[in-house]
């Protein structure tokens, strides 16, 4: 009998900027100050847009909406590290990612208003539409990364998912395929610690989500998800690694869902308000503001300018998004197949007669 | 050249891969081993490990990744080793494979063919013998094809690979090697959505598909006094309503023969559609011959479960003499 050690594994937690805005300069991602201001601007845009969408749902102007409040650094910092040719494969809570990717904000409103014309991608942008079935998008991302590798395209795929998704089989199958074929993909886990009412501790017994990567033969890293510089740095490294052909990375961005799961949920029923208060102190925008203050590059005028600029932008987007004419019933039968089969032609006619009150 | 259906399918895959570098096959044991039924035999030797890929044992992984491959510019042909294990990937088939074109308003689509051996009659283990076509038809957005022999298999598969919509291609494993047919060496297509008039007749219409065509032909031998019109559906969804209506209006007597179970099945849908369209021409209620509405039994009892020529014959007599 013999016992031999087969390996030693460790998982790191990375924070570049602490909750008081202090930076560990040895870990600074070398973004110049104008870029950091741009990150702040984008995060504020997301926060204002998110609040607006919440209010629009409450006033009955759009349908069910999934809030992003608290996750601004995680979404904006990660997407900021991508090139345009790279792919984004979202879950359904990534409005910040879409904003960074330059998706028309009026379309985002239109989409949350139940009109899937907003998901059309006529320009061939490398963004998939949002995906509701938890974790299923991870495998589509794997396929995209695989296609890029086979066709020798210089494209990296970034896929987003939450902590709940790591309990699904698709997560494990996706991680396994990515490891086996050494694909150019970054698994970006937004661990906001809640899957509707289920806390992270019920999803998994492991100490971190990041460590799950080890079992699939690649690196996992945990980053402070409310630290936009940390998120940017870690994501940028993972993307560059993927681009060099060195395979996938799992990033666990430790953040917190400040709002409810969606506008149909009430987190007060299952979540201690003290916990929410605690995370308010770690707010990603507040943290950047403290950083700028320490740098001496902050003023109330600047903040007011940012807030009024993004508010105007959001108001314009909302006006445009809500003024789109509702889709016609006639398109209901379109695009199920490339060509409409007889059964859909017949049923479309039936609906038309029903609506137009055509007599026999 | 006369070949078995496995060889015809292999030839279709090979010719399409030669023609189009974006076509690739992936699945469990399809590479070095050539598939458990040898359908992909020697393809990896010719096209390499990147285009004929042995995957981890994970059906959702195979189909989910294929969706991404298709979105990324490939034409993937995932194989599910037995259709009874397609349920492990069913969420991808139903939630995404069937919906991507509509979700993105025709700006993204999935040119992919999911191949799976189906149906019973080979004394296999549990879950290895099912005829799940109705599940896929019910997904709305997927074409479903089932060949009944070597010639059809090659032409239909080439059409499926070139089709812009996602196709589920079900291969009845009982007929993989049970008979040979003349199959041209050159490529050819058979239009999807078109049924084949196997035999013209004037008394009774038999509508069938897959391995049941041979069962129907055996039944026909037992009732030479009845002039049967036999239609092989070939494409199960969307099926060829025009041909079915034309034949029904001619004979007024219809038997639909399927290997799948009956409730909410394709045979039920065909019967409903024909009675809506042809009621004044019908001389008898439409008969459905099918497996019973029970889980596919272990093979000691499968012969009681699967439709046989006698069961078909009984229904032919019933509609003929009604």
XYZ file of C-alpha atoms in Angstrom:
682
model
C 0.000 0.000 0.000
C 1.155 3.512 -0.649
C -0.262 6.954 -0.262
C 0.921 9.694 -2.526
C -0.133 13.277 -2.810
C -1.809 13.896 -6.188
C -1.875 17.666 -6.005
C -2.315 20.785 -3.955
C -4.823 23.415 -4.864
C -5.541 26.884 -3.661
C -8.005 29.636 -4.484
C -7.254 33.323 -4.194
C -9.432 36.243 -3.263
C -8.484 39.510 -4.941
C -9.369 43.030 -3.930
C -7.675 46.028 -5.525
C -9.762 48.754 -3.883
C -11.214 48.356 -0.405
C -14.576 49.691 0.734
C -13.000 52.992 1.755
C -11.522 53.573 -1.675
C -7.923 52.683 -0.755
C -6.000 51.043 -3.559
C -3.297 48.405 -3.376
C -1.025 49.972 -5.976
C 0.787 46.681 -6.596
C -2.476 45.317 -7.979
C -3.592 48.416 -9.892
C -4.813 47.378 -13.354
C -3.012 50.295 -15.045
C -6.172 52.030 -16.136
C -5.637 55.745 -16.455
C -7.833 58.115 -14.502
C -10.042 59.033 -17.445
C -10.918 55.342 -17.863
C -11.749 55.047 -14.179
C -14.037 58.055 -14.544
C -15.626 56.307 -17.528
C -16.269 53.244 -15.353
C -17.922 55.469 -12.748
C -20.041 57.091 -15.435
C -21.198 53.725 -16.777
C -21.960 52.418 -13.294
C -24.040 55.501 -12.537
C -25.828 55.093 -15.842
C -26.685 51.524 -14.876
C -27.868 52.531 -11.428
C -30.129 55.281 -12.750
C -31.454 53.078 -15.535
C -32.088 50.260 -13.068
C -34.026 52.555 -10.718
C -35.988 53.854 -13.667
C -36.901 50.350 -14.832
C -38.011 49.428 -11.321
C -40.268 52.494 -11.242
C -41.588 51.787 -14.727
C -42.627 48.313 -13.621
C -44.276 49.681 -10.487
C -46.274 52.131 -12.569
C -47.296 49.394 -15.001
C -45.275 50.651 -17.975
C -43.085 47.564 -18.371
C -43.327 43.911 -17.304
C -41.425 41.976 -14.671
C -37.926 43.377 -14.246
C -34.763 41.939 -12.662
C -32.841 44.619 -10.773
C -29.058 45.035 -10.903
C -28.594 47.378 -7.920
C -25.423 46.514 -6.033
C -23.890 44.625 -8.950
C -22.691 47.629 -10.963
C -18.980 47.017 -10.454
C -19.260 43.368 -11.303
C -21.171 43.965 -14.551
C -19.464 47.100 -15.791
C -15.937 46.143 -14.726
C -16.096 42.755 -16.437
C -17.688 43.887 -19.701
C -15.246 46.811 -19.905
C -12.413 44.313 -20.315
C -13.863 42.804 -23.525
C -13.099 43.664 -27.128
C -15.996 44.263 -29.486
C -15.283 41.029 -31.358
C -15.548 39.006 -28.154
C -18.842 37.357 -27.308
C -21.152 38.122 -24.426
C -23.526 35.382 -23.326
C -25.779 36.792 -20.629
C -28.180 35.402 -18.105
C -31.015 37.862 -17.392
C -29.558 40.316 -14.859
C -26.865 41.861 -17.011
C -28.239 45.216 -18.134
C -24.886 46.752 -17.172
C -23.111 44.425 -19.567
C -25.454 45.366 -22.403
C -24.916 49.060 -21.639
C -21.135 48.694 -21.792
C -21.505 46.735 -25.040
C -23.301 49.722 -26.543
C -26.678 48.015 -26.964
C -29.391 50.580 -27.678
C -30.947 51.376 -24.300
C -34.333 52.015 -25.876
C -34.200 48.394 -27.059
C -33.495 47.221 -23.519
C -36.657 48.976 -22.364
C -38.589 47.530 -25.294
C -37.367 44.041 -24.368
C -38.459 44.351 -20.740
C -41.781 45.462 -22.125
C -42.325 42.021 -23.645
C -41.440 42.918 -27.232
C -38.822 40.490 -28.514
C -38.113 42.591 -31.579
C -35.606 44.139 -29.185
C -33.641 40.852 -29.329
C -33.154 41.010 -33.090
C -29.493 41.354 -33.931
C -29.443 42.720 -37.482
C -25.879 44.031 -37.220
C -24.473 40.709 -36.072
C -23.195 42.089 -32.751
C -21.521 39.413 -30.665
C -24.094 39.474 -27.878
C -26.617 36.704 -27.328
C -30.069 37.680 -26.100
C -30.842 37.149 -22.439
C -31.436 33.582 -21.395
C -34.028 32.731 -18.774
C -33.455 28.997 -18.063
C -30.804 29.063 -15.371
C -27.327 27.934 -16.489
C -28.420 26.766 -19.951
C -26.560 29.662 -21.584
C -23.261 28.339 -20.229
C -23.292 25.538 -22.775
C -24.148 27.885 -25.628
C -21.145 29.947 -24.599
C -19.004 26.813 -24.643
C -20.191 26.105 -28.194
C -19.399 29.647 -29.307
C -15.910 29.422 -27.817
C -15.454 26.056 -29.485
C -16.553 27.458 -32.853
C -14.095 30.344 -32.455
C -11.274 27.927 -31.674
C -12.097 25.588 -34.578
C -12.328 28.472 -37.030
C -9.230 30.138 -35.582
C -11.133 33.326 -34.889
C -9.593 35.673 -32.348
C -12.706 35.761 -30.154
C -13.119 35.136 -26.452
C -16.487 34.291 -24.932
C -17.633 35.706 -21.616
C -20.624 34.037 -20.039
C -22.554 35.392 -17.070
C -24.473 33.426 -14.447
C -25.428 33.598 -10.807
C -24.629 31.550 -7.734
C -27.828 29.517 -8.132
C -26.714 28.430 -11.601
C -23.759 26.557 -10.129
C -26.179 23.946 -8.773
C -27.483 23.090 -12.243
C -26.048 20.226 -14.250
C -25.466 22.536 -17.207
C -22.891 24.490 -15.187
C -20.876 21.347 -14.580
C -21.215 20.061 -18.134
C -20.152 23.446 -19.500
C -17.128 23.702 -17.197
C -16.173 20.147 -18.097
C -16.399 20.679 -21.869
C -14.463 23.953 -21.582
C -11.700 22.242 -19.624
C -11.492 19.183 -21.865
C -11.271 21.201 -25.096
C -9.314 24.093 -23.499
C -11.679 26.690 -24.877
C -11.278 30.485 -24.989
C -13.981 31.252 -22.448
C -14.363 33.156 -19.201
C -17.031 31.945 -16.788
C -18.102 35.062 -14.932
C -20.097 34.136 -11.868
C -21.979 36.982 -10.257
C -22.298 35.550 -6.791
C -24.894 37.967 -5.469
C -25.528 35.438 -2.719
C -29.213 34.934 -3.368
C -31.177 32.785 -5.793
C -34.588 34.274 -5.130
C -34.880 33.298 -1.432
C -32.188 30.635 -1.371
C -28.882 31.767 0.122
C -25.519 30.698 -1.271
C -24.977 28.340 1.662
C -27.854 26.178 0.447
C -26.532 26.080 -3.128
C -23.215 24.514 -2.228
C -21.202 23.234 0.688
C -17.930 24.501 -0.774
C -16.155 27.458 0.755
C -16.066 29.290 -2.570
C -17.631 28.925 -5.994
C -14.252 29.683 -7.575
C -12.770 26.414 -6.333
C -15.172 24.421 -8.507
C -12.924 25.234 -11.473
C -10.157 23.111 -9.996
C -12.255 19.980 -10.468
C -12.509 20.767 -14.185
C -8.819 21.352 -14.697
C -8.515 25.105 -14.816
C -8.123 28.119 -12.618
C -10.788 29.728 -10.473
C -10.426 33.038 -8.694
C -12.612 35.000 -6.321
C -12.698 38.752 -6.612
C -14.433 41.464 -4.635
C -17.356 42.001 -6.992
C -18.022 45.484 -5.661
C -14.497 46.598 -6.505
C -14.638 47.678 -10.119
C -10.860 47.860 -10.470
C -10.437 44.370 -9.069
C -13.142 42.983 -11.327
C -11.633 44.703 -14.356
C -8.139 43.475 -13.579
C -9.066 39.860 -12.983
C -11.392 39.700 -15.986
C -8.835 41.327 -18.276
C -6.238 38.754 -17.220
C -8.645 35.885 -17.821
C -9.596 37.221 -21.255
C -5.961 37.643 -22.256
C -5.184 34.153 -21.043
C -8.059 32.774 -23.120
C -6.876 34.761 -26.120
C -3.409 33.258 -25.809
C -4.985 29.813 -26.096
C -4.374 28.945 -22.458
C -7.964 27.951 -21.754
C -10.828 28.928 -19.504
C -11.061 30.695 -16.151
C -13.839 30.774 -13.599
C -14.231 34.140 -11.898
C -16.409 34.396 -8.835
C -17.338 38.018 -8.286
C -18.498 38.289 -4.701
C -21.273 40.858 -4.695
C -24.754 41.344 -3.294
C -28.217 41.665 -4.779
C -29.434 44.830 -3.068
C -32.908 44.580 -4.547
C -35.460 41.817 -4.784
C -34.986 38.898 -7.194
C -37.373 40.601 -9.601
C -40.200 43.059 -9.290
C -42.423 40.049 -8.504
C -40.435 39.218 -5.376
C -40.266 40.618 -1.839
C -36.890 39.921 -0.254
C -38.047 41.282 3.127
C -39.816 37.951 3.596
C -36.577 35.972 3.733
C -33.637 38.319 4.171
C -32.357 40.091 7.277
C -32.419 43.866 6.629
C -29.234 44.182 8.701
C -27.415 42.239 6.004
C -28.574 44.674 3.364
C -27.390 47.559 5.557
C -24.005 45.896 5.915
C -23.626 45.633 2.132
C -24.656 49.254 1.666
C -21.335 50.119 3.241
C -19.602 48.198 0.462
C -21.483 49.973 -2.320
C -19.473 49.942 -5.552
C -20.268 53.557 -6.530
C -19.674 54.963 -3.064
C -16.326 53.223 -3.015
C -15.216 54.880 -6.253
C -16.394 58.241 -4.977
C -14.186 57.785 -1.905
C -11.306 56.877 -4.172
C -11.750 60.049 -6.232
C -12.036 62.126 -3.066
C -8.735 60.750 -1.820
C -7.199 61.451 -5.191
C -8.540 65.003 -5.097
C -10.350 64.464 -8.377
C -13.836 64.669 -6.982
C -16.369 67.459 -6.700
C -20.091 67.713 -6.165
C -20.324 69.471 -9.524
C -18.770 66.477 -11.218
C -21.206 64.096 -9.568
C -24.158 66.325 -10.430
C -22.971 66.503 -13.997
C -22.694 62.699 -14.232
C -26.102 62.148 -12.652
C -27.845 64.719 -14.830
C -26.140 63.439 -17.990
C -27.083 59.815 -17.420
C -30.572 60.747 -16.237
C -31.190 62.585 -19.481
C -29.821 59.635 -21.417
C -32.117 57.240 -19.562
C -35.165 59.470 -19.948
C -34.545 59.638 -23.696
C -34.147 55.875 -23.900
C -37.322 55.275 -21.930
C -39.271 57.693 -24.100
C -37.977 56.006 -27.246
C -38.439 52.480 -25.880
C -41.991 53.016 -24.715
C -43.075 54.845 -27.865
C -42.345 51.874 -30.122
C -45.577 50.694 -31.647
C -46.740 47.375 -30.181
C -45.933 44.406 -32.407
C -48.636 43.235 -34.783
C -50.333 39.892 -34.226
C -49.384 39.060 -37.780
C -45.761 38.507 -36.807
C -46.771 35.920 -34.207
C -46.277 33.125 -36.727
C -43.078 34.479 -38.284
C -39.632 32.974 -37.792
C -40.711 29.758 -36.127
C -39.244 28.155 -39.229
C -37.315 29.704 -42.121
C -40.420 29.132 -44.231
C -43.909 29.075 -42.773
C -45.388 25.561 -42.993
C -49.023 24.904 -43.945
C -50.183 24.552 -40.353
C -48.922 28.005 -39.393
C -50.329 29.580 -42.552
C -53.723 28.101 -41.638
C -53.582 29.139 -38.004
C -52.453 32.645 -38.877
C -55.470 32.922 -41.152
C -57.731 31.621 -38.380
C -56.481 34.281 -35.988
C -56.867 36.962 -38.638
C -60.489 35.969 -39.227
C -61.123 35.797 -35.505
C -59.751 39.310 -34.998
C -61.315 40.833 -38.062
C -64.667 39.186 -37.404
C -64.800 37.700 -40.872
C -68.065 35.960 -41.604
C -68.197 32.440 -43.017
C -24.666 -0.169 -54.884
C -26.832 -2.050 -52.387
C -26.090 -1.007 -48.819
C -27.562 -1.093 -45.325
C -29.012 2.072 -43.754
C -25.938 2.555 -41.499
C -23.742 2.760 -44.586
C -26.142 5.144 -46.321
C -26.140 7.504 -43.321
C -22.362 7.236 -43.072
C -22.069 8.163 -46.750
C -24.341 11.176 -46.311
C -22.268 12.454 -43.371
C -19.034 11.848 -45.224
C -20.121 13.593 -48.417
C -21.510 16.614 -46.588
C -18.327 16.912 -44.514
C -16.235 16.747 -47.688
C -18.347 19.437 -49.273
C -18.717 21.851 -46.368
C -15.858 22.419 -43.893
C -18.258 23.818 -41.290
C -20.057 20.474 -40.918
C -18.871 18.540 -37.870
C -20.092 15.552 -35.853
C -19.925 15.283 -32.085
C -21.170 12.764 -29.579
C -20.339 9.884 -27.292
C -18.094 7.190 -28.801
C -18.553 8.461 -32.350
C -14.871 9.015 -33.118
C -12.372 6.206 -32.601
C -15.185 3.728 -32.055
C -17.266 4.995 -34.988
C -20.421 5.112 -32.875
C -22.037 2.218 -31.034
C -23.877 1.305 -34.258
C -20.847 2.248 -36.446
C -22.828 4.994 -38.182
C -19.800 7.327 -38.007
C -17.283 4.573 -38.776
C -13.949 5.848 -40.138
C -15.114 9.468 -40.277
C -12.621 10.561 -37.639
C -9.820 8.942 -39.647
C -10.737 11.059 -42.640
C -11.725 14.342 -40.999
C -9.699 14.411 -37.777
C -10.543 14.819 -34.115
C -11.709 18.427 -34.475
C -14.537 17.528 -36.851
C -15.549 14.130 -35.535
C -15.412 14.690 -31.827
C -15.598 12.218 -28.978
C -17.325 14.181 -26.227
C -17.681 13.734 -22.498
C -20.698 11.632 -21.527
C -23.168 14.485 -21.213
C -26.216 14.838 -23.446
C -27.126 18.377 -22.377
C -23.499 19.290 -22.958
C -23.554 17.834 -26.459
C -26.754 19.567 -27.530
C -26.134 22.815 -25.623
C -22.635 23.161 -27.047
C -23.988 22.349 -30.516
C -26.344 25.307 -30.219
C -23.359 27.540 -29.507
C -21.351 25.949 -32.325
C -24.195 26.679 -34.743
C -24.427 30.286 -33.526
C -20.687 30.563 -34.036
C -20.769 29.531 -37.686
C -20.439 25.734 -37.599
C -22.989 23.168 -38.781
C -22.926 20.688 -35.929
C -24.425 17.202 -36.139
C -24.689 16.068 -32.534
C -25.447 12.398 -31.959
C -27.417 11.260 -28.952
C -26.446 7.634 -28.560
C -30.045 6.479 -28.009
C -33.074 8.732 -28.367
C -34.215 7.589 -24.910
C -31.350 9.682 -23.531
C -32.333 12.804 -25.444
C -34.422 13.721 -22.398
C -31.169 14.577 -20.603
C -30.827 17.322 -23.227
C -34.489 18.074 -23.639
C -34.360 21.514 -22.019
C -31.893 22.648 -24.667
C -34.014 21.208 -27.448
C -37.251 22.713 -26.190
C -36.055 25.988 -24.689
C -33.377 26.992 -27.172
C -32.972 24.808 -30.257
C -36.610 25.343 -31.151
C -36.712 29.024 -30.267
C -33.565 30.804 -31.371
C -34.808 31.914 -34.776
C -38.017 33.305 -33.377
C -36.396 34.810 -30.288
C -34.017 36.819 -32.460
C -36.500 37.598 -35.229
C -34.636 35.673 -37.880
C -31.261 37.282 -37.123
C -29.764 34.168 -35.510
C -30.608 30.603 -36.385
C -29.386 27.098 -35.784
C -28.420 25.018 -38.804
C -27.921 21.764 -36.900
C -29.085 18.160 -37.110
C -29.551 16.183 -33.935
C -29.211 12.503 -34.876
C -30.459 9.749 -32.615
C -31.149 6.041 -33.061
C -34.748 5.380 -32.064
C -37.452 2.742 -31.743
C -37.426 -0.861 -30.609
C -37.313 -4.410 -31.801
C -33.674 -5.205 -31.050
C -34.060 -6.630 -27.524
C -32.227 -3.679 -25.950
C -32.075 -2.538 -22.336
C -34.533 -0.146 -20.697
C -34.653 3.356 -22.306
C -32.964 2.098 -25.500
C -36.094 1.488 -27.608
C -38.382 4.484 -27.514
C -40.057 6.395 -30.344
C -40.082 9.948 -29.000
C -41.025 11.892 -32.155
C -44.079 13.542 -30.602
C -41.960 15.272 -27.946
C -39.888 17.000 -30.615
C -42.898 17.882 -32.753
C -44.394 19.490 -29.685
C -41.380 21.789 -29.338
C -42.636 24.027 -32.186
C -39.678 25.185 -34.246
C -37.932 21.893 -34.990
C -38.255 19.723 -38.072
C -38.498 16.024 -37.352
C -37.431 13.428 -39.899
C -37.474 9.620 -39.761
C -36.269 7.504 -42.683
C -37.689 4.072 -43.445
C -34.680 2.645 -45.278
C -31.227 3.227 -46.778
C -32.184 5.234 -49.878
C -34.395 7.641 -47.960
C -31.928 7.920 -45.092
C -29.157 9.274 -47.295
C -31.272 11.752 -49.238
C -33.188 12.967 -46.211
C -30.063 13.398 -44.093
C -28.319 15.452 -46.776
C -31.425 17.638 -47.014
C -31.529 17.953 -43.223
C -27.885 19.044 -43.040
C -28.480 21.703 -45.700
C -31.747 22.863 -44.144
C -31.669 26.250 -42.413
C -33.813 24.997 -39.516
C -32.796 22.691 -36.684
C -33.713 19.094 -37.497
C -34.118 16.069 -35.260
C -33.202 13.054 -37.390
C -34.471 9.825 -35.849
C -32.955 6.589 -37.124
C -34.926 3.390 -36.416
C -32.159 1.120 -35.212
C -34.022 -2.080 -36.105
C -33.578 -1.265 -39.786
C -29.944 -0.111 -39.534
C -28.824 -3.484 -40.897
C -31.996 -5.453 -41.539
C -32.100 -4.917 -45.307
C -30.155 -3.318 -48.131
C -31.302 -1.000 -50.885
C -29.774 0.445 -54.002
C -28.256 3.767 -52.908
C -26.539 6.035 -55.453
C -22.925 6.835 -54.646
C -23.363 10.459 -55.668
C -25.100 12.919 -53.404
C -28.834 13.528 -53.721
C -31.518 15.208 -51.658
C -35.105 14.368 -50.788
C -37.227 17.392 -50.063
C -38.176 17.769 -46.406
C -41.904 18.096 -45.809
C -42.802 15.753 -48.663
C -44.200 12.271 -48.100
C -43.503 9.348 -50.405
C -46.268 7.464 -52.135
C -44.831 3.981 -51.666
C -47.686 2.180 -53.372
C -50.725 3.487 -55.176
C -54.079 1.915 -54.396
C -57.768 2.730 -54.233
C -59.286 0.905 -51.232
C -57.494 1.883 -48.012
C -54.808 4.487 -47.232
C -52.066 3.445 -44.846
C -49.970 6.286 -43.426
C -46.773 5.253 -41.687
C -43.098 6.067 -41.100
C -39.803 4.629 -39.924
C -39.489 0.932 -39.144
C -43.256 0.491 -39.399
C -43.124 0.670 -43.193
C -41.794 -2.904 -43.286
C -44.549 -3.990 -40.883
C -47.150 -2.381 -43.129
C -45.673 -4.067 -46.193
C -45.836 -7.413 -44.405
C -49.484 -6.747 -43.562
C -50.119 -5.904 -47.221
C -48.891 -9.379 -48.151
C -51.621 -10.804 -45.912
C -54.481 -8.914 -47.588
C -53.906 -8.961 -51.316
C -57.637 -8.618 -51.843
C -57.444 -5.033 -50.557
C -55.900 -2.442 -52.867
C -53.775 -0.491 -50.356
C -52.332 2.959 -50.891
C -49.216 3.204 -48.718
C -47.710 6.546 -47.753
C -44.373 6.928 -45.977
C -44.406 10.264 -44.187
C -40.579 10.712 -44.262
C -40.777 14.160 -42.604
C -42.855 13.900 -39.429
C -43.003 17.638 -38.808
C -44.175 19.626 -40.596
C -45.787 16.717 -42.396
C -47.168 16.582 -45.916
C -50.854 17.385 -45.358
C -51.544 17.755 -49.050
C -50.558 14.191 -49.931
C -52.492 12.784 -46.969
C -55.656 14.700 -47.828
C -55.464 13.718 -51.479
C -55.179 10.042 -50.657
C -57.878 10.169 -47.972
C -60.307 11.820 -50.359
C -59.582 9.054 -52.841
C -59.926 5.982 -50.591
C -62.152 7.334 -47.795
C -60.598 4.753 -45.470
C -57.424 5.444 -43.450
C -55.176 3.555 -41.059
C -52.271 5.387 -39.422
C -49.534 3.050 -38.228
C -46.877 4.220 -35.787
C -44.493 2.540 -33.408
C -44.903 5.295 -30.795
C -47.507 5.185 -28.048
C -50.932 6.567 -28.864
C -52.097 9.393 -26.556
C -51.234 12.860 -27.914
C -49.231 11.224 -30.684
C -48.521 12.075 -34.306
C -51.066 9.456 -35.401
C -53.686 11.235 -33.290
C -52.820 14.572 -34.877
C -53.015 13.140 -38.387
C -56.364 11.490 -37.632
C -57.766 14.748 -36.258
C -56.537 16.773 -39.221
C -57.936 14.304 -41.745
C -61.346 14.136 -40.155
C -61.496 17.965 -40.085
C -60.613 18.134 -43.757
C -62.134 15.006 -45.267
C -65.177 14.123 -43.152
C -67.563 13.998 -46.100
C -65.276 11.611 -47.982
C -64.587 9.318 -45.058
C -66.332 5.947 -45.188
C -65.033 4.731 -41.825
C -63.504 6.107 -38.618
C -59.757 6.565 -38.963
C -57.877 3.746 -37.260
C -54.700 4.233 -35.282
C -52.330 1.313 -34.902
C -49.709 2.090 -32.297
C -47.878 0.825 -29.273
C -49.908 0.752 -26.076
C -49.936 3.737 -23.699
C -47.494 2.188 -21.275
C -43.758 2.654 -20.729
C -41.727 0.693 -23.267
C -41.515 -2.774 -21.672
C -38.355 -4.735 -21.043
C -37.579 -6.806 -24.081
C -39.041 -10.074 -22.855
C -42.415 -8.466 -23.560
C -41.615 -6.037 -26.376
C -43.259 -8.147 -29.063
C -46.626 -7.673 -27.346
C -46.012 -3.931 -27.296
C -44.830 -3.209 -30.816
C -47.364 -3.082 -33.656
C -47.116 -6.173 -35.849
C -48.569 -7.105 -39.265
C -51.557 -8.882 -37.673
C -52.524 -5.780 -35.715
C -52.242 -3.669 -38.864
C -54.243 -6.245 -40.812
C -57.035 -6.155 -38.243
C -57.354 -2.391 -38.633
C -57.272 -2.633 -42.428
C -60.144 -5.155 -42.288
C -62.015 -2.972 -39.824
C -61.948 0.183 -41.964
C -62.515 -1.830 -45.169
C -65.622 -3.538 -43.812
C -67.044 -0.671 -41.775
